[in-house]
Each structure stands twice: as C-alpha cells, then as structure tokens.
Coordinates of C-alpha atoms (C1' of nucleotides) in Angstrom, one line a residue:
Chain A
M22 CA 36.2 120.8 208.5
T23 CA 39.6 119.5 209.8
W24 CA 43.0 120.6 208.5
G25 CA 46.0 118.5 208.2
K26 CA 48.8 119.6 210.1
G27 CA 50.6 122.6 209.0
D28 CA 47.5 123.8 207.2
H29 CA 46.3 127.1 208.0
P30 CA 43.3 128.8 206.5
A31 CA 45.1 132.3 205.9
K32 CA 47.8 130.4 203.9
E33 CA 45.4 129.2 201.3
A34 CA 45.5 132.6 199.4
T35 CA 49.1 132.8 199.4
M36 CA 49.7 129.1 198.6
S37 CA 51.9 128.6 195.6
E38 CA 50.8 126.1 192.8
P39 CA 50.7 122.5 194.0
R40 CA 53.5 120.9 193.0
D41 CA 51.5 117.6 192.0
E42 CA 50.5 117.4 188.2
Y43 CA 47.1 116.3 189.2
Q44 CA 46.5 119.0 191.8
R45 CA 47.7 121.6 189.5
R46 CA 45.3 120.7 187.1
L47 CA 42.4 120.5 189.5
A48 CA 43.2 123.9 190.6
K49 CA 43.2 125.2 187.0
L50 CA 39.9 123.6 186.4
S51 CA 38.2 125.1 189.5
R52 CA 39.8 128.4 188.2
L53 CA 38.2 128.0 184.9
K54 CA 34.8 127.3 186.4
R55 CA 35.1 130.3 188.4
Q56 CA 35.9 132.3 185.5
G57 CA 32.7 130.9 183.8
Q58 CA 34.6 128.8 181.4
D59 CA 33.5 125.3 182.7
P60 CA 35.1 122.9 180.1
F61 CA 32.6 120.2 180.8
S62 CA 29.5 122.4 179.9
H63 CA 29.7 121.5 176.2
H64 CA 27.4 119.0 174.8
S65 CA 28.6 118.8 171.4
Y66 CA 31.1 120.0 168.8
R67 CA 30.3 120.6 165.0
R68 CA 33.4 119.0 163.1
S69 CA 33.9 119.7 159.5
H70 CA 36.4 116.7 159.3
V71 CA 38.1 114.2 160.9
T72 CA 42.0 114.4 161.2
A73 CA 42.5 111.8 158.3
Q74 CA 40.4 113.3 156.0
L75 CA 42.4 116.5 156.3
Q76 CA 45.8 114.6 155.6
S77 CA 44.5 112.4 152.7
N78 CA 42.5 115.3 151.0
F79 CA 44.5 118.2 151.8
A80 CA 44.5 119.8 148.3
E81 CA 40.6 119.9 148.2
W82 CA 40.6 121.8 151.3
A83 CA 43.6 123.9 151.4
G84 CA 43.0 127.4 152.3
Q85 CA 39.3 126.8 153.5
Q86 CA 37.9 126.9 156.9
V87 CA 37.8 123.5 158.8
S88 CA 37.1 122.4 162.2
V89 CA 38.3 119.4 163.9
A90 CA 38.3 118.1 167.5
G91 CA 40.5 115.6 169.5
R92 CA 43.0 115.3 172.3
I93 CA 46.1 117.4 172.5
V94 CA 49.0 114.8 172.3
A95 CA 52.0 117.0 171.8
V96 CA 52.8 120.5 172.4
R97 CA 55.8 122.5 170.8
G98 CA 55.8 126.3 172.2
H99 CA 57.5 128.9 170.5
G100 CA 56.8 132.1 172.6
K101 CA 54.3 133.8 170.6
S102 CA 53.0 130.7 168.8
I103 CA 52.3 127.4 169.6
F104 CA 52.1 123.8 167.6
V105 CA 50.0 121.2 169.1
D106 CA 49.2 117.8 167.7
L107 CA 45.5 116.8 167.7
Q108 CA 44.3 113.4 168.0
D109 CA 41.2 111.9 167.1
A110 CA 39.9 108.5 166.2
S111 CA 41.2 108.7 162.5
G112 CA 44.7 109.8 163.2
T113 CA 46.3 113.4 164.3
V114 CA 46.6 116.8 162.8
Q115 CA 48.7 119.7 163.7
V116 CA 47.2 122.8 164.9
Y117 CA 49.1 126.2 164.9
A118 CA 48.0 128.7 167.4
Q119 CA 49.5 132.5 167.0
V120 CA 48.9 135.5 169.1
D121 CA 48.5 137.7 166.2
V122 CA 45.7 135.6 165.0
L123 CA 44.1 134.7 168.2
G124 CA 44.7 138.1 170.1
E125 CA 46.3 138.1 173.4
E126 CA 43.4 137.0 175.4
E127 CA 42.5 134.0 173.4
Y128 CA 46.2 133.2 173.0
A129 CA 46.7 133.1 176.7
R130 CA 43.6 130.9 177.0
F131 CA 45.4 128.5 174.5
Q132 CA 48.6 128.6 176.4
D133 CA 46.7 127.5 179.4
L134 CA 45.7 124.2 177.7
D135 CA 47.5 121.0 179.0
L136 CA 48.7 117.9 177.3
G137 CA 45.7 115.6 177.4
D138 CA 43.0 118.1 177.0
I139 CA 40.4 117.7 174.4
I140 CA 39.5 120.7 172.3
G141 CA 37.8 121.8 169.3
V142 CA 39.5 123.9 166.6
Q143 CA 38.5 126.0 163.7
G144 CA 40.5 127.8 161.2
E145 CA 42.2 127.7 157.8
L146 CA 43.9 124.6 156.4
F147 CA 47.3 124.9 155.2
R148 CA 50.8 123.5 155.0
T149 CA 54.0 124.6 156.9
R150 CA 57.3 125.1 155.5
S151 CA 58.1 121.6 156.3
E152 CA 54.9 120.5 154.6
E153 CA 53.0 119.3 157.6
V154 CA 49.3 119.5 157.1
T155 CA 48.1 122.3 159.7
V156 CA 45.1 123.9 160.9
R157 CA 45.6 127.4 161.9
C158 CA 43.8 128.1 165.2
E159 CA 41.4 130.8 164.8
Q160 CA 38.8 129.7 167.1
F161 CA 38.9 127.3 169.8
E162 CA 36.9 125.5 172.7
L163 CA 38.2 123.4 175.5
L164 CA 35.7 120.5 175.3
A165 CA 37.1 118.4 178.3
K166 CA 39.8 119.0 180.8
A167 CA 42.3 116.2 181.4
L168 CA 43.2 116.3 185.0
R169 CA 45.7 113.4 184.7
P170 CA 49.0 113.5 182.7
L171 CA 49.6 111.3 179.4
P172 CA 52.3 108.8 179.5
E173 CA 55.6 109.3 177.9
K174 CA 55.4 110.6 174.5
F175 CA 58.0 108.5 172.7
H176 CA 57.6 105.0 174.6
G177 CA 54.0 105.3 175.3
L178 CA 52.7 103.0 178.2
Q179 CA 54.8 99.9 178.4
D180 CA 53.9 98.3 181.8
Q181 CA 51.7 95.4 180.8
E182 CA 50.0 95.6 184.1
L183 CA 49.0 99.3 183.6
R184 CA 48.1 98.5 180.0
Y185 CA 45.7 96.0 180.9
R186 CA 44.2 97.8 184.0
Q187 CA 43.8 101.1 182.3
R188 CA 43.4 100.3 178.7
Y189 CA 42.1 103.5 178.0
V190 CA 45.2 104.9 178.6
D191 CA 47.1 102.2 176.4
L192 CA 44.6 102.9 173.6
L193 CA 45.2 106.6 173.5
A194 CA 48.8 106.3 173.8
N195 CA 49.8 103.5 171.8
A196 CA 48.5 103.5 168.1
E197 CA 49.5 100.0 167.5
V198 CA 47.2 98.7 170.3
R199 CA 44.3 100.5 168.6
K200 CA 45.3 98.9 165.4
I201 CA 44.9 95.4 166.9
F202 CA 41.4 96.1 168.2
E203 CA 40.2 97.6 164.7
T204 CA 41.6 94.3 163.5
R205 CA 39.5 92.3 165.9
S206 CA 36.4 94.4 164.9
R207 CA 37.0 93.7 161.2
I208 CA 37.4 90.0 161.8
V209 CA 34.1 89.7 163.6
Q210 CA 32.4 91.8 160.8
V211 CA 33.7 89.7 158.0
A212 CA 32.6 86.4 159.7
R213 CA 29.2 87.9 160.2
D214 CA 28.9 88.8 156.6
H215 CA 30.6 85.8 155.3
L216 CA 27.8 83.6 157.1
I217 CA 24.8 85.9 156.4
E218 CA 25.7 85.8 152.7
Q219 CA 25.7 81.9 152.8
G220 CA 22.2 82.0 154.3
F221 CA 23.0 81.6 158.0
L222 CA 20.5 83.4 160.4
E223 CA 22.3 85.0 163.4
V224 CA 20.7 84.4 166.5
E225 CA 21.2 84.8 170.4
T226 CA 20.8 81.8 172.8
P227 CA 20.9 82.3 176.6
V228 CA 24.1 83.1 178.4
L229 CA 22.3 82.4 181.8
Q230 CA 21.4 78.4 181.6
P231 CA 19.9 76.2 184.2
L232 CA 22.2 73.6 182.9
Y233 CA 25.4 73.8 181.2
G234 CA 26.9 72.0 178.2
G235 CA 28.4 71.9 174.7
A236 CA 32.1 71.6 175.8
A237 CA 34.4 70.2 178.5
A238 CA 34.9 72.9 180.9
R239 CA 33.9 74.0 184.5
P240 CA 31.3 76.6 184.6
F241 CA 30.7 79.7 186.6
T242 CA 27.8 79.6 188.6
T243 CA 25.2 82.5 189.8
Y244 CA 22.0 82.9 191.2
H245 CA 18.6 84.1 190.4
N246 CA 17.1 85.8 193.4
A247 CA 13.4 85.6 192.5
L248 CA 13.3 82.2 190.9
E249 CA 15.6 81.2 194.0
M250 CA 17.7 78.8 191.8
Q251 CA 21.3 78.4 190.6
L252 CA 22.0 79.3 187.2
Y253 CA 25.3 78.5 185.1
M254 CA 27.2 81.0 182.7
R255 CA 27.3 79.2 179.4
I256 CA 30.4 77.4 178.4
A257 CA 29.2 77.0 175.0
P258 CA 25.9 77.9 172.9
E259 CA 25.9 74.5 171.1
L260 CA 22.9 72.8 172.8
Y261 CA 20.8 75.6 172.4
L262 CA 21.7 76.2 168.8
K263 CA 21.0 72.6 167.9
R264 CA 17.7 73.2 169.5
L265 CA 17.1 76.0 166.9
V266 CA 18.1 73.5 164.0
I267 CA 15.4 71.1 165.3
G268 CA 13.0 73.9 165.5
G269 CA 13.7 74.2 161.7
L270 CA 16.1 77.1 161.6
E271 CA 18.5 75.3 159.2
R272 CA 21.3 77.6 159.3
V273 CA 22.3 79.5 162.4
F274 CA 25.1 81.1 163.9
E275 CA 26.0 83.1 167.0
I276 CA 28.8 85.1 168.1
G277 CA 29.1 85.5 171.7
R278 CA 30.6 85.3 174.9
V279 CA 31.4 82.3 176.9
F280 CA 32.5 81.5 180.2
R281 CA 34.8 78.9 181.5
N282 CA 36.0 78.5 185.0
E283 CA 39.7 77.6 184.4
S284 CA 43.2 79.3 185.1
I285 CA 44.4 82.2 183.3
D286 CA 47.5 82.3 181.0
T287 CA 48.5 83.6 177.7
R288 CA 46.0 81.6 175.9
H289 CA 43.0 81.4 178.4
N290 CA 40.9 84.2 179.7
P291 CA 37.7 83.1 181.7
E292 CA 35.7 84.9 179.2
F293 CA 36.2 84.8 175.6
T294 CA 34.5 85.1 172.2
I295 CA 33.2 82.1 170.3
L296 CA 31.6 81.6 166.7
E297 CA 29.3 78.7 166.4
A298 CA 27.6 77.9 163.3
Y299 CA 25.1 74.9 162.4
Q300 CA 24.0 73.8 158.9
A301 CA 21.3 71.2 158.6
Y302 CA 21.8 68.6 155.9
A303 CA 25.6 69.0 156.1
D304 CA 28.3 67.0 157.5
Y305 CA 31.8 67.8 158.8
E306 CA 33.3 68.0 155.7
A307 CA 31.0 71.0 154.7
M308 CA 32.2 72.5 158.0
M309 CA 35.8 72.2 156.7
A310 CA 34.9 74.0 153.6
L311 CA 33.2 76.5 155.7
T312 CA 36.2 77.0 158.0
E313 CA 38.4 77.4 155.2
G314 CA 36.1 80.2 153.6
L315 CA 35.5 82.0 156.8
V316 CA 39.1 82.0 158.0
G317 CA 40.2 82.8 154.7
A318 CA 37.8 85.7 154.2
M319 CA 39.2 87.0 157.5
C320 CA 42.8 87.0 156.4
Q321 CA 41.8 88.4 153.1
A322 CA 40.3 91.3 155.0
V323 CA 43.1 91.9 157.3
H324 CA 46.2 90.9 155.1
G325 CA 44.7 91.4 151.5
G326 CA 45.6 87.8 150.6
L327 CA 45.7 84.2 152.0
Q328 CA 49.2 84.6 153.1
F329 CA 50.3 86.2 156.6
T330 CA 53.1 85.8 159.0
Y331 CA 52.6 84.8 162.6
Q332 CA 55.3 84.9 165.1
G333 CA 57.9 84.7 162.2
N334 CA 56.3 81.7 160.5
E335 CA 54.9 82.2 156.9
I336 CA 51.4 80.8 157.0
D337 CA 49.4 80.0 153.9
L338 CA 45.6 79.6 154.0
T339 CA 45.0 78.5 150.6
P340 CA 42.7 75.6 150.6
P341 CA 42.3 72.6 150.7
W342 CA 43.9 72.6 154.0
R343 CA 45.8 69.5 155.2
R344 CA 43.9 66.7 156.8
I345 CA 45.2 64.1 159.2
A346 CA 43.5 61.8 161.5
L347 CA 44.3 62.3 165.2
L348 CA 45.8 58.7 165.7
D349 CA 48.1 59.0 162.6
A350 CA 49.2 62.3 163.6
I351 CA 50.1 61.3 167.1
E352 CA 51.8 58.3 165.5
Q353 CA 53.7 60.4 163.1
Y354 CA 54.8 63.2 165.6
S355 CA 55.5 61.1 168.8
G356 CA 55.9 57.5 167.5
V357 CA 53.0 56.2 169.6
T358 CA 50.7 53.7 168.1
L359 CA 47.4 53.9 169.6
S360 CA 45.2 52.5 166.9
G361 CA 43.8 48.9 168.1
I362 CA 44.7 49.8 171.8
A363 CA 41.5 50.0 173.9
D364 CA 42.9 50.1 177.3
A365 CA 44.4 53.0 178.9
Q366 CA 47.4 51.1 180.8
T367 CA 48.9 50.2 177.4
A368 CA 48.7 53.6 176.2
R369 CA 49.9 55.1 179.3
E370 CA 53.2 53.1 179.1
Q371 CA 53.6 54.0 175.5
A372 CA 53.2 57.6 176.2
V373 CA 55.6 57.6 179.0
A374 CA 58.0 55.9 176.8
A375 CA 57.5 58.6 174.1
G376 CA 58.4 61.2 176.7
L377 CA 55.3 62.3 178.7
Q378 CA 55.8 62.5 182.5
A379 CA 54.2 59.6 184.4
E380 CA 52.8 61.5 187.0
T381 CA 50.7 63.8 184.7
I382 CA 48.9 60.5 183.1
E383 CA 48.8 58.3 185.9
G384 CA 45.3 56.9 186.4
Q385 CA 44.0 58.9 183.4
S386 CA 41.6 57.7 180.8
L387 CA 42.6 56.8 177.4
G388 CA 41.0 60.0 175.9
Y389 CA 43.0 62.1 178.5
I390 CA 46.3 60.4 177.2
I391 CA 45.4 61.1 173.5
D392 CA 44.8 64.8 174.3
K393 CA 48.2 65.0 176.0
L394 CA 50.0 63.3 173.4
A395 CA 48.3 65.7 170.9
D396 CA 49.1 68.7 173.1
R397 CA 52.7 67.8 173.6
F398 CA 53.8 66.3 170.2
V399 CA 51.4 67.2 167.6
E400 CA 50.0 70.6 168.0
P401 CA 53.1 72.7 168.0
E402 CA 53.8 71.2 164.6
L403 CA 50.5 72.3 163.0
V404 CA 52.1 75.7 161.6
Q405 CA 50.3 75.5 158.4
P406 CA 46.5 75.0 158.6
T407 CA 45.6 71.5 159.4
F408 CA 42.4 69.6 160.1
I409 CA 42.9 67.0 162.9
T410 CA 40.1 64.6 162.2
D411 CA 38.5 61.5 163.7
Y412 CA 38.6 61.9 167.3
P413 CA 37.5 58.9 169.5
V414 CA 34.1 58.8 170.7
Q415 CA 34.9 58.8 174.3
I416 CA 36.2 62.5 174.1
S417 CA 33.6 63.5 171.8
P418 CA 30.1 63.1 173.4
L419 CA 28.2 65.2 170.9
A420 CA 29.7 64.0 167.7
K421 CA 28.3 61.5 165.1
R422 CA 30.0 58.2 164.8
K423 CA 32.1 57.4 161.7
A424 CA 30.0 54.8 159.7
D425 CA 33.1 52.7 159.0
A426 CA 34.9 53.2 162.5
P427 CA 32.1 53.6 165.2
E428 CA 34.6 54.2 167.9
L429 CA 35.8 57.4 166.0
T430 CA 33.8 60.4 165.3
A431 CA 33.2 62.5 162.4
R432 CA 35.0 65.5 164.0
F433 CA 37.9 67.6 163.3
E434 CA 39.9 70.5 165.1
P435 CA 41.5 73.2 162.9
F436 CA 45.0 74.3 163.8
I437 CA 46.8 77.1 162.5
G438 CA 50.3 78.5 163.8
G439 CA 50.3 75.5 166.4
E440 CA 47.1 76.9 167.8
E441 CA 43.8 75.1 168.0
I442 CA 41.3 77.6 166.5
G443 CA 38.1 75.6 166.6
N444 CA 36.0 72.4 166.8
A445 CA 33.4 70.8 164.2
F446 CA 31.7 67.9 163.7
S447 CA 28.8 66.0 162.1
E448 CA 26.3 66.4 165.0
L449 CA 25.1 63.5 166.9
N450 CA 21.2 63.4 166.2
D451 CA 20.5 59.8 167.4
P452 CA 18.7 60.5 170.8
L453 CA 19.4 57.1 172.2
D454 CA 23.2 57.2 171.3
Q455 CA 23.2 60.8 172.9
R456 CA 21.7 59.5 176.3
E457 CA 24.4 56.8 176.5
R458 CA 27.1 59.4 175.7
F459 CA 25.7 61.7 178.4
E460 CA 25.6 58.7 180.8
A461 CA 29.2 57.9 180.0
Q462 CA 30.0 61.4 180.8
V463 CA 28.0 61.3 184.2
A464 CA 30.2 58.4 185.0
A465 CA 33.2 60.0 184.3
R466 CA 32.3 63.0 186.4
A467 CA 31.5 60.4 189.3
A468 CA 35.0 59.3 188.6
G469 CA 36.5 62.7 189.1
D470 CA 36.5 64.6 185.8
E471 CA 35.1 67.8 186.9
E472 CA 34.9 68.9 183.1
A473 CA 32.5 66.1 182.0
H474 CA 29.2 67.0 180.5
P475 CA 26.0 66.8 182.8
L476 CA 23.1 65.0 181.3
D477 CA 20.9 67.5 179.6
E478 CA 17.3 65.8 179.6
D479 CA 15.6 68.6 177.8
F480 CA 18.3 68.4 175.0
I481 CA 17.7 64.6 174.6
R482 CA 14.0 65.4 174.3
A483 CA 14.5 67.9 171.8
L484 CA 16.6 65.6 169.8
E485 CA 13.8 62.9 170.1
Y486 CA 11.7 65.1 168.0
G487 CA 14.1 64.6 165.2
M488 CA 17.4 66.6 164.2
P489 CA 18.2 66.5 160.6
P490 CA 21.8 65.5 160.0
T491 CA 23.8 68.6 160.8
G492 CA 27.1 70.1 160.5
G493 CA 28.2 72.1 163.4
L494 CA 31.5 74.5 163.7
G495 CA 32.9 76.5 166.5
I496 CA 35.8 78.9 166.1
G497 CA 37.7 80.8 169.0
I498 CA 37.5 84.4 167.8
D499 CA 40.2 85.5 170.3
R500 CA 42.7 82.9 169.0
L501 CA 42.2 84.0 165.3
V502 CA 42.6 87.5 166.3
M503 CA 46.0 86.7 167.9
L504 CA 47.0 84.8 164.7
L505 CA 45.9 87.3 162.1
A506 CA 47.2 90.5 164.5
D507 CA 50.4 88.4 165.1
Q508 CA 49.9 88.6 168.8
P509 CA 51.5 85.9 171.1
N510 CA 49.4 86.7 174.1
L511 CA 45.4 86.6 174.2
R512 CA 45.5 89.6 176.7
E513 CA 46.6 91.8 173.9
V514 CA 43.3 91.1 171.9
I515 CA 41.1 91.4 174.7
F516 CA 40.0 94.9 175.7
F517 CA 39.8 94.1 179.5
P518 CA 41.6 90.9 180.3
L519 CA 40.7 89.7 184.0
L520 CA 43.2 90.6 186.4
R521 CA 43.3 90.3 190.1
P522 CA 42.4 93.5 191.9
S523 CA 45.4 95.6 192.3
G524 CA 44.4 96.7 195.9
Q525 CA 44.3 100.2 195.0
Chain B
rG25 C1' 49.7 74.3 191.7
rG26 C1' 55.3 74.7 190.7
rG27 C1' 59.9 77.5 188.8
rC28 C1' 62.3 81.7 187.3
rC29 C1' 62.0 87.2 186.8
rG30 C1' 60.0 92.0 187.8
rU31 C1' 58.0 96.1 191.0
rU32 C1' 62.8 102.9 191.8
rA33 C1' 59.7 110.3 190.1
rG34 C1' 53.4 111.0 186.3
rC35 C1' 55.8 108.0 182.2
rU36 C1' 60.3 105.0 180.0
rC37 C1' 64.2 103.3 182.4
rA38 C1' 69.4 103.5 184.9
rG39 C1' 71.7 102.6 189.7
rU40 C1' 73.4 101.6 194.5
rU41 C1' 79.7 95.2 195.8
rG42 C1' 74.8 98.2 202.4
rG43 C1' 76.4 105.1 203.5
rC44 C1' 72.1 112.1 201.6
rA45 C1' 68.7 108.2 195.0
rG46 C1' 69.8 109.4 188.8
rA47 C1' 68.7 110.5 183.3
rG48 C1' 65.1 111.3 179.4
rC49 C1' 60.1 112.8 178.8
rA50 C1' 56.3 115.2 181.3
rU51 C1' 55.6 119.4 185.0
rC52 C1' 57.0 124.5 186.7
rG53 C1' 59.8 129.4 185.6
rG54 C1' 62.5 132.0 181.5
rA55 C1' 63.8 132.8 175.9
rC56 C1' 61.8 131.7 171.2
rU57 C1' 56.0 133.4 165.4
rU58 C1' 56.5 127.2 160.6
rU59 C1' 58.1 123.5 164.7
rU60 C1' 57.3 118.2 164.7
rA61 C1' 60.8 113.0 170.2
rA62 C1' 61.3 121.4 168.4
rU63 C1' 65.6 123.8 170.8
rC64 C1' 68.2 126.7 174.7
rC65 C1' 68.6 128.4 180.1
rG66 C1' 67.1 127.3 185.2
rA67 C1' 63.8 124.7 189.0
rG68 C1' 60.6 121.7 191.8
rG69 C1' 59.2 116.2 192.1
rG70 C1' 60.6 109.7 195.5
rU71 C1' 57.3 105.6 201.7
rC72 C1' 62.9 102.8 195.7
rG73 C1' 55.6 97.4 195.7
rC74 C1' 54.0 96.4 201.4
rA75 C1' 55.4 94.0 206.2
rG76 C1' 58.9 91.9 209.1
rG77 C1' 64.3 90.5 210.0
rU78 C1' 69.8 91.2 210.1
rU79 C1' 72.8 95.8 210.7
rC80 C1' 75.7 101.5 213.7
rG81 C1' 72.9 102.2 209.1
rA82 C1' 68.6 98.5 204.2
rU83 C1' 66.1 101.2 198.4
rU84 C1' 70.4 97.3 198.2
rC85 C1' 71.0 91.5 202.1
rC86 C1' 67.1 87.6 204.1
rU87 C1' 62.0 86.0 205.1
rG88 C1' 56.9 86.5 204.2
rC89 C1' 52.9 88.9 201.4
rA90 C1' 50.5 91.5 197.2
rC91 C1' 50.3 92.6 192.1
rG92 C1' 52.4 91.4 187.2
rG93 C1' 55.4 88.9 183.4
rC94 C1' 57.4 84.3 181.2
rC95 C1' 57.7 79.1 181.3
rC96 C1' 55.9 74.4 183.0
rA97 C1' 51.8 71.5 185.0

RNA sequence: GGGCCGUUAGCUCAGUUGGCAGAGCAUCGGACUUUUAAUCCGAGGGUCGCAGGUUCGAUUCCUGCACGGCCCA
C-alpha cells in the first residue's frame, strides 16, 4: 500500500468528513454497507402509483396508503420534519417525513438521505395546508445511492457540452428535454401506425452492406474479420427496400439509422434516422399524398392540429401543399433562368451574377450549381409546406424520367420551415436506364465527385427481374422532430449526438 | 476548412483597466413539525480549460493547443 504525502494510517480514524461531495457520499455509502444497509441490494420495489396518478387522481386515493418511488430532487428540512420532492418518469410528488411518524431511528435514517438518492416511500396520501399533494412517509427504502450531486435546482444543467456528454444528467435535471424526446418517440410511433394502417409492412434491411447506395453521400467503412472483407455502413436503405418490392412485397417501410461520413453541424449528425416507404403501382404524386398524411398525423399527435409554430413562424400543414418545379422556384427566388440551359459554364455565369460566390461553384457541374442556387435562394423561403418537383436527371440517378420531359425526373423534395425533410420519386424501374445512370455516376466519381453512387450490379440484376412502377419516399425523422418540437439544433433531438472525446 | 465567441467552486453565473478570486444554489454545522427556488445564523470549498511567452507579479495581456457554441463554406 502506498500513501500520499501527509497521509498517515493513524489519522484515518480521526479524519474529519471529506470536504469533497463525492468523497463525502462515498464515505456515507461505505458506512451504510458496514451497517448492513447496502442501498444497492434491492432488486425491485412495489409501487402502487406513479406520481402523476397521485396528482391527477388525488380525490380517489386521499387518506389511503400509497407507495411511490423515485429520485429526491429537492429537500426542505424543518428540524423535526422534512419535505422532499420525489421525481419519477411521470412527474413529481411531495413526500413528508416526520419524526413522530417515523420514530427517532428511522427519521435519522431519512435525514441521512442525499439529494439525488432514489427511494421508495409508503404512507398516507394527503394535502398540505397549501394544497400540495403529499405522501406521508411511514416507511421508506433507499433503493440506490447517488454518489454525485445534482446540478443547480433552478437553472438545471445549462452547459451544452455537458448536456450532450452527460445526457442522463440533462434528462433528470431538465424537464423540457424529457419532453422533446417524448415527442420524438410519439412521432416515430405515429409514423409506424399510419403506415401499417395503410397496409405497409415494416421490414429491416442490412446496415452492414458490401456496397452502399441510395443517396449521394460518403459512407463509413468497416471490416468483417471472418469474411476478410470491407463493409460499408448504409447511407440509405433504398436499394434493399426496392429489392423487396421486386420480391413482391408491394408496400414496405423501414425506420432506421443511416450513416453518412460528413461534417457535423446544427443540421447534420453522422448517424440519423430515416423513414423510407415504397409502394408498388404508385407514383410520386401518391408519395406527396402519403407525405401530407404522414406529417399531418405526426403534427396532429404532437400539436393536436395541423398548425404549429417553428422558430416564430406559423406553419399550416393543411393539404394540398404547394407544388413548384425546381427550376421555376430558382427563377422565382434568384432570378436565374436555367430552363433550356444545358452547359454548366452559362449556368455558372448566371449564378455568379445572381450572387453566388464564384469560387464555390468554379468547375462544378450543372447539377451542383442547381443545388447551390436552391440552397441559397429557394430553400430558406419555403416556410409553408412545399413540394419542390422535377429535379434534373443528372442529380436524380434513381428516379424515373418525366414522360413529357426526359431530362427531368418525377421527383420531389418536401420543405417545411425552410428545412428539407425528405426526398421522393417515381422509382426508376428500367434496368437499362439504371445502368446508364450508374455509369454516369461512376464517371462523376472518376471526375472527383466523392458522393457519386457506385455501380450496384446486383441491384441492376434485381431490376432485370422486373420491378412494378413504384413510388418511394424518404423522410428525415430527426428534422421532423426539430420542426415539431420547435428546436433549431439537431443535437437537441438526438439523445447522444457525436462529439469529440473531451479527453477526460 | 474559415471567421467570431466561450471555458472561473459540484451547478448557474459575476469579476479582475495585471496586485491575496466573488454571489446564488448545492455541501457542512446550528435553529425550525404543513414547506415548496422554504427561511434564519455560521462555515468550508478554486491548477480561473491545458502548455508556453511577456512581466517584479498572469486568472486577466500575447502565442499555440484542446473541447464546445454560433455563423460561413
């Protein structure tokens, strides 16, 4: 055994209580264990109610014995009695401990509890003079000891970095944060119910893929030891879900995590949740109706109607949503007329004239310039729900061409609150055209576009077996949660957003 | 990748034009049996993100780094 300087074995017995809160509680824990009161020995606790039930059904249980369990989040001592607030998943309830109810010994044990401890309490339900619903503590158990102190009771935990790194503290200290995640859960549940009601089958497809595809993004790579092969984390489930449609599953959907190896900001996390749905014998217009129905149902569940406020903007999701073709929207919001322009050079000149920085689009393709123009001039304006339609075929390698305009695709992206929330199209089911599109992507990749699709031979082979005309829809769940929970930062709707290690 | 900002007690935040570092909550001791951001009296608690530099002296000024935030790309 080694001692630090100044340490002396004889001192231990006379050493005063450690000053540090953690050390203090650790010492208390070991004392409890020595006394045969190990707080971590409990395997369960029988509750008669959760706290919210006591609050809402007080009259029914007043004067009766109830039992609740939760975390001590506030303590107000009065000498011979103590009030504590007990928090569980449903809310809080006050507990009142009195020496003449508990007896000296049990009361002393109650006094010994710390803020943050998890206890079970049994006793009579009553209201105090000030009408507070309260459980009179007649029996209690310490169910888990908190060794670390809670954040400040009034402001909660504010430090964003700590909130994300230690989300558990954020959740237990900040009720608004819990609400956001409850909203998130409800949104996913509603989406699932809505699709299942309409005859969609929920499926799961591979996250680890020998070849990635279905979106323009760089993948994460990983390695399978036994197979001795590189694998990719999926960037989208699209190509597998379409394989299922080819297999005869006419309506399928998947809600799952996808992974894109890109930078992190207020709107991007390397892993996020996507909902994709595919419906055979339907086109992109059917997907518009599906989008309106889905997002409307989510909003209904969260806000009780089709209107809500996002960052100060009143938004109305009543269908039908506005529709406007991409090039028309660009013309309307930036003044740049691109219809009829085939060469990138002319488009670049016009874009620069409209206000885009020349360096950012220098040497870029027409599709890229269209993207940039839409990003800069169109998307921020799309506060009310809007379908931007008719994307050029060059930037839509998996979408079917429009019959009357083969350089455009039967595709749309829905926007709400200035945010892109999804992507949908009539799926390309011509295997020969699909091969050509993939080949154009491979050429783009060779020219330096790292987000271009690789050629997926097995997917083309699947198409060669025949895929019915199919409409497909992808929706970014995280973005929708941001909108419906009125949060401007994606990290507020993801429990554990990716951060650099703090080094501690 | 670039710009700006932040990092001070367990938490929320002040502050130091360069000279022994502050409050509230939390903690500890005392009083208080219907309080609820309880109240009252008293006390302890700091590597001022990290590493250099300038200086008699740096938490403060300078440089670099780390992590985070916001904006731009």
